[in-house]
Amino acid sequence: MRLGVGVIRPFGQTVPVRIQRASRHLTGIRTIMAQKAVVNSATDLPLDKARWITLKKIDWTDQEGQSRTWEMAERKTRGSAGVDAVAILAILNAPNRPPSTIIIEQFRPPVNAYVIELPAGLIDANESVESTAFRELEEETGYKADKVLEISPLMVCDPGMSSANMKLVALNVPLSESETGPDGRPKSPKQKLEQGEHIVRRVVEIPNLKAELEEYEKRGFVVDARLSHFAIAWDMATKFGAGKL
């Protein structure tokens, strides 16, 4: 991630770089770019010019024997693992702190908005789900995991439109006292972003995640469905456990 002279905000305001966020839940330095990313145009793309995605027509027969057709999008990048991508639920365990996770902010051109989501990435050819999760977490956030806590079954993201699939990988990220600040919050390690990647990371205490996502939405961000589902499920499970639902 490059340092610039202003902060990306959904409404175009700027503030000086390296301002520590004052939120009591979010930690880390907000890297600020000189201007806001915007979509300039959207035009039809010939299929032979598409690098990452193609369109297909499906001829199929429904449960009543009726012949039907369907239009779908399909990734061109699926490798030998049979899985397109991983999303990473990093569980940060710092001394004397509630469990935290890492969320990221980045501009997503298809929705013309800054999106709040889990770290994620495509699986390279001949790469495993686990190795992709470790690699992407370190590249996008700088944090290093030491073990896999959970790997989800194969999940589809938008089955009415696309064959795209993914797995959710929960990783344990241990933090020693030397890796936390005076207030006990995790320090921000150096990211390993690729050219053209502009990713802002946040460390959020999991009990506060749902409330933080609601605040993001009020500020004009779009929240990814998978992250929102996790936050809502955690909140509801906590309420069930406390007898509040």
Short mmCIF file of C-alpha atoms in Angstrom, two decimals:
data_model
loop_
_atom_site.label_atom_id
_atom_site.label_comp_id
_atom_site.label_asym_id
_atom_site.label_seq_id
_atom_site.Cartn_x
_atom_site.Cartn_y
_atom_site.Cartn_z
CA MET A 1 0.00 0.00 0.00
CA ARG A 2 1.36 3.41 -0.94
CA LEU A 3 1.37 6.40 1.32
CA GLY A 4 -0.16 9.53 -0.10
CA VAL A 5 -1.26 12.95 0.97
CA GLY A 6 -4.90 12.43 1.82
CA VAL A 7 -7.38 9.77 2.99
CA ILE A 8 -9.82 7.99 0.70
CA ARG A 9 -13.31 8.61 1.97
CA PRO A 10 -16.59 7.61 0.31
CA PHE A 11 -17.60 11.26 0.07
CA GLY A 12 -14.26 12.60 -1.16
CA GLN A 13 -13.00 14.33 1.99
CA THR A 14 -9.28 14.18 2.75
CA VAL A 15 -7.27 14.23 5.95
CA PRO A 16 -3.50 14.08 6.56
CA VAL A 17 -1.76 10.74 6.22
CA ARG A 18 -0.88 8.52 9.15
CA ILE A 19 -3.66 9.77 11.38
CA GLN A 20 -4.42 7.18 14.01
CA ARG A 21 -8.12 6.34 13.98
CA ALA A 22 -9.76 7.38 17.22
CA SER A 23 -12.42 4.64 17.28
CA ARG A 24 -12.36 2.57 20.42
CA HIS A 25 -12.88 -0.59 18.35
CA LEU A 26 -10.78 -0.12 15.21
CA THR A 27 -7.01 -0.05 15.20
CA GLY A 28 -4.26 0.60 12.68
CA ILE A 29 -3.09 3.53 10.59
CA ARG A 30 -5.35 4.57 7.75
CA THR A 31 -3.30 4.80 4.59
CA ILE A 32 -4.52 7.71 2.57
CA MET A 33 -4.50 8.22 -1.16
CA ALA A 34 -4.48 11.52 -2.99
CA GLN A 35 -7.83 10.97 -4.68
CA LYS A 36 -10.96 8.88 -4.55
CA ALA A 37 -11.30 5.95 -6.96
CA VAL A 38 -14.24 6.26 -9.36
CA VAL A 39 -15.71 4.34 -12.29
CA ASN A 40 -15.36 6.44 -15.45
CA SER A 41 -17.39 4.27 -17.82
CA ALA A 42 -18.86 0.79 -18.30
CA THR A 43 -19.11 -0.68 -21.79
CA ASP A 44 -19.96 -4.04 -23.35
CA LEU A 45 -16.97 -6.40 -23.46
CA PRO A 46 -16.56 -8.91 -26.30
CA LEU A 47 -16.06 -12.40 -24.88
CA ASP A 48 -12.79 -12.89 -26.76
CA LYS A 49 -11.39 -9.82 -24.98
CA ALA A 50 -12.32 -10.97 -21.45
CA ARG A 51 -9.32 -12.17 -19.40
CA TRP A 52 -10.99 -13.35 -16.20
CA ILE A 53 -14.65 -14.13 -16.85
CA THR A 54 -16.74 -15.62 -19.65
CA LEU A 55 -20.48 -15.97 -20.30
CA LYS A 56 -22.26 -19.21 -21.08
CA LYS A 57 -25.77 -20.33 -22.01
CA ILE A 58 -27.03 -23.41 -20.20
CA ASP A 59 -29.65 -25.71 -21.73
CA TRP A 60 -31.30 -27.69 -18.96
CA THR A 61 -34.42 -29.65 -18.06
CA ASP A 62 -36.45 -28.82 -14.95
CA GLN A 63 -38.25 -31.18 -12.56
CA GLU A 64 -41.36 -31.25 -14.77
CA GLY A 65 -39.42 -32.18 -17.90
CA GLN A 66 -39.59 -28.65 -19.33
CA SER A 67 -36.60 -27.56 -21.44
CA ARG A 68 -35.16 -24.27 -20.25
CA THR A 69 -32.16 -22.00 -20.77
CA TRP A 70 -30.04 -20.01 -18.33
CA GLU A 71 -27.35 -17.38 -18.68
CA MET A 72 -24.34 -17.56 -16.38
CA ALA A 73 -20.91 -16.06 -15.76
CA GLU A 74 -17.91 -18.31 -15.21
CA ARG A 75 -14.37 -17.62 -14.05
CA LYS A 76 -11.50 -18.59 -16.34
CA THR A 77 -9.00 -18.94 -13.50
CA ARG A 78 -10.13 -22.07 -11.64
CA GLY A 79 -7.14 -24.34 -11.00
CA SER A 80 -6.58 -27.96 -10.04
CA ALA A 81 -8.00 -27.43 -6.54
CA GLY A 82 -11.46 -26.94 -8.07
CA VAL A 83 -11.94 -23.85 -5.90
CA ASP A 84 -11.87 -20.31 -7.23
CA ALA A 85 -10.99 -18.35 -4.11
CA VAL A 86 -10.63 -18.20 -0.36
CA ALA A 87 -11.95 -15.72 2.16
CA ILE A 88 -9.99 -15.48 5.40
CA LEU A 89 -11.44 -15.13 8.87
CA ALA A 90 -8.36 -14.24 10.92
CA ILE A 91 -8.75 -14.70 14.67
CA LEU A 92 -6.27 -12.45 16.48
CA ASN A 93 -5.44 -13.53 20.00
CA ALA A 94 -3.66 -10.81 21.98
CA PRO A 95 -2.92 -10.98 25.72
CA ASN A 96 -5.78 -9.68 27.86
CA ARG A 97 -7.88 -8.59 24.86
CA PRO A 98 -11.15 -9.91 23.41
CA PRO A 99 -10.76 -11.94 20.20
CA SER A 100 -10.42 -9.70 17.16
CA THR A 101 -10.54 -10.12 13.42
CA ILE A 102 -9.20 -8.24 10.40
CA ILE A 103 -11.44 -6.56 7.87
CA ILE A 104 -10.37 -4.60 4.81
CA GLU A 105 -11.60 -1.62 2.82
CA GLN A 106 -11.10 -1.53 -0.93
CA PHE A 107 -12.75 -0.02 -3.99
CA ARG A 108 -14.73 -2.52 -6.05
CA PRO A 109 -15.46 -1.24 -9.59
CA PRO A 110 -18.44 -3.58 -10.26
CA VAL A 111 -20.44 -1.86 -7.51
CA ASN A 112 -18.70 1.53 -7.86
CA ALA A 113 -18.18 1.70 -4.12
CA TYR A 114 -15.73 1.10 -1.30
CA VAL A 115 -16.50 -2.33 0.13
CA ILE A 116 -15.83 -3.69 3.62
CA GLU A 117 -14.92 -7.35 3.44
CA LEU A 118 -12.75 -10.15 4.73
CA PRO A 119 -9.27 -10.59 3.28
CA ALA A 120 -9.59 -12.86 0.25
CA GLY A 121 -7.91 -13.92 -2.96
CA LEU A 122 -7.97 -16.22 -5.96
CA ILE A 123 -6.22 -19.58 -5.72
CA ASP A 124 -3.24 -19.82 -8.06
CA ALA A 125 -2.72 -22.84 -10.30
CA ASN A 126 -1.53 -25.88 -8.29
CA GLU A 127 -1.93 -23.94 -5.02
CA SER A 128 -3.89 -25.37 -2.09
CA VAL A 129 -6.71 -23.70 -0.21
CA GLU A 130 -4.62 -23.56 2.97
CA SER A 131 -1.49 -22.09 1.39
CA THR A 132 -3.56 -19.46 -0.42
CA ALA A 133 -5.17 -18.40 2.84
CA PHE A 134 -1.80 -18.00 4.62
CA ARG A 135 -0.33 -16.12 1.65
CA GLU A 136 -3.25 -13.77 1.06
CA LEU A 137 -3.57 -12.89 4.74
CA GLU A 138 0.08 -11.85 4.95
CA GLU A 139 0.01 -9.98 1.63
CA GLU A 140 -3.16 -8.00 2.30
CA THR A 141 -2.78 -7.38 6.03
CA GLY A 142 0.82 -8.10 7.05
CA TYR A 143 -0.33 -10.49 9.77
CA LYS A 144 1.03 -14.06 9.91
CA ALA A 145 -1.10 -17.00 10.98
CA ASP A 146 0.32 -20.08 12.67
CA LYS A 147 -2.44 -22.62 12.06
CA VAL A 148 -5.75 -23.36 10.38
CA LEU A 149 -8.72 -23.38 12.73
CA GLU A 150 -11.46 -24.29 10.27
CA ILE A 151 -12.06 -24.75 6.55
CA SER A 152 -15.60 -24.46 5.30
CA PRO A 153 -17.23 -26.76 2.75
CA LEU A 154 -17.26 -25.47 -0.82
CA MET A 155 -19.56 -22.44 -0.97
CA VAL A 156 -21.16 -20.64 -3.90
CA CYS A 157 -21.40 -16.88 -3.89
CA ASP A 158 -24.22 -15.99 -6.31
CA PRO A 159 -25.62 -19.25 -7.74
CA GLY A 160 -28.35 -17.53 -9.73
CA MET A 161 -25.77 -15.71 -11.84
CA SER A 162 -22.37 -17.39 -11.58
CA SER A 163 -20.60 -20.70 -10.97
CA ALA A 164 -18.00 -18.90 -8.82
CA ASN A 165 -17.17 -20.75 -5.61
CA MET A 166 -14.94 -20.33 -2.61
CA LYS A 167 -13.98 -21.65 0.80
CA LEU A 168 -13.81 -19.75 4.08
CA VAL A 169 -10.62 -20.43 6.02
CA ALA A 170 -10.37 -19.46 9.68
CA LEU A 171 -6.76 -18.83 10.72
CA ASN A 172 -5.25 -18.32 14.16
CA VAL A 173 -3.01 -15.26 14.50
CA PRO A 174 -1.13 -15.28 17.83
CA LEU A 175 0.10 -11.94 19.12
CA SER A 176 2.69 -11.62 21.86
CA GLU A 177 2.99 -8.63 24.18
CA SER A 178 5.78 -7.26 21.97
CA GLU A 179 3.34 -7.20 19.04
CA THR A 180 0.84 -5.02 20.84
CA GLY A 181 0.89 -1.34 21.74
CA PRO A 182 0.70 0.25 25.21
CA ASP A 183 -3.10 -0.07 25.13
CA GLY A 184 -2.89 -3.78 24.34
CA ARG A 185 -4.11 -3.37 20.76
CA PRO A 186 -2.24 -5.11 17.92
CA LYS A 187 0.47 -3.16 16.13
CA SER A 188 0.21 -2.80 12.34
CA PRO A 189 2.74 -4.97 10.47
CA LYS A 190 3.86 -4.09 6.95
CA GLN A 191 1.58 -5.20 4.15
CA LYS A 192 2.90 -6.87 0.97
CA LEU A 193 0.49 -5.44 -1.57
CA GLU A 194 0.86 -5.97 -5.29
CA GLN A 195 1.13 -3.11 -7.78
CA GLY A 196 -2.26 -1.44 -8.07
CA GLU A 197 -3.67 -2.85 -4.83
CA HIS A 198 -5.00 -0.23 -2.42
CA ILE A 199 -6.23 -2.06 0.66
CA VAL A 200 -6.88 -0.49 4.05
CA ARG A 201 -6.98 -2.98 6.91
CA ARG A 202 -8.78 -2.73 10.22
CA VAL A 203 -8.55 -4.80 13.38
CA VAL A 204 -11.96 -5.07 15.05
CA GLU A 205 -12.92 -6.76 18.29
CA ILE A 206 -15.38 -9.46 17.23
CA PRO A 207 -18.04 -8.61 19.85
CA ASN A 208 -18.19 -5.12 18.30
CA LEU A 209 -18.07 -6.20 14.64
CA LYS A 210 -21.78 -5.89 13.85
CA ALA A 211 -21.95 -2.36 15.29
CA GLU A 212 -18.82 -1.32 13.38
CA LEU A 213 -20.25 -2.60 10.09
CA GLU A 214 -23.43 -0.65 10.72
CA GLU A 215 -21.32 2.48 11.19
CA TYR A 216 -19.51 1.80 7.92
CA GLU A 217 -22.86 1.52 6.13
CA LYS A 218 -23.93 4.89 7.53
CA ARG A 219 -20.73 6.42 6.10
CA GLY A 220 -21.51 5.22 2.58
CA PHE A 221 -19.53 1.99 2.43
CA VAL A 222 -20.98 -1.28 1.11
CA VAL A 223 -20.58 -4.35 3.35
CA ASP A 224 -19.80 -7.73 1.80
CA ALA A 225 -22.51 -10.33 2.45
CA ARG A 226 -20.19 -12.98 3.91
CA LEU A 227 -18.72 -10.60 6.45
CA SER A 228 -22.16 -9.31 7.37
CA HIS A 229 -23.50 -12.86 7.81
CA PHE A 230 -20.67 -13.70 10.20
CA ALA A 231 -21.19 -10.53 12.23
CA ILE A 232 -24.95 -11.06 12.50
CA ALA A 233 -24.53 -14.74 13.40
CA TRP A 234 -22.01 -13.88 16.14
CA ASP A 235 -24.32 -11.20 17.53
CA MET A 236 -27.35 -13.50 17.51
CA ALA A 237 -25.42 -16.39 19.07
CA THR A 238 -24.27 -14.06 21.85
CA LYS A 239 -27.85 -12.94 22.46
CA PHE A 240 -29.12 -16.54 22.45
CA GLY A 241 -26.44 -17.48 24.97
CA ALA A 242 -27.48 -14.60 27.21
CA GLY A 243 -31.17 -15.49 26.91
CA LYS A 244 -31.98 -12.26 25.04
CA LEU A 245 -33.58 -13.95 22.01
#
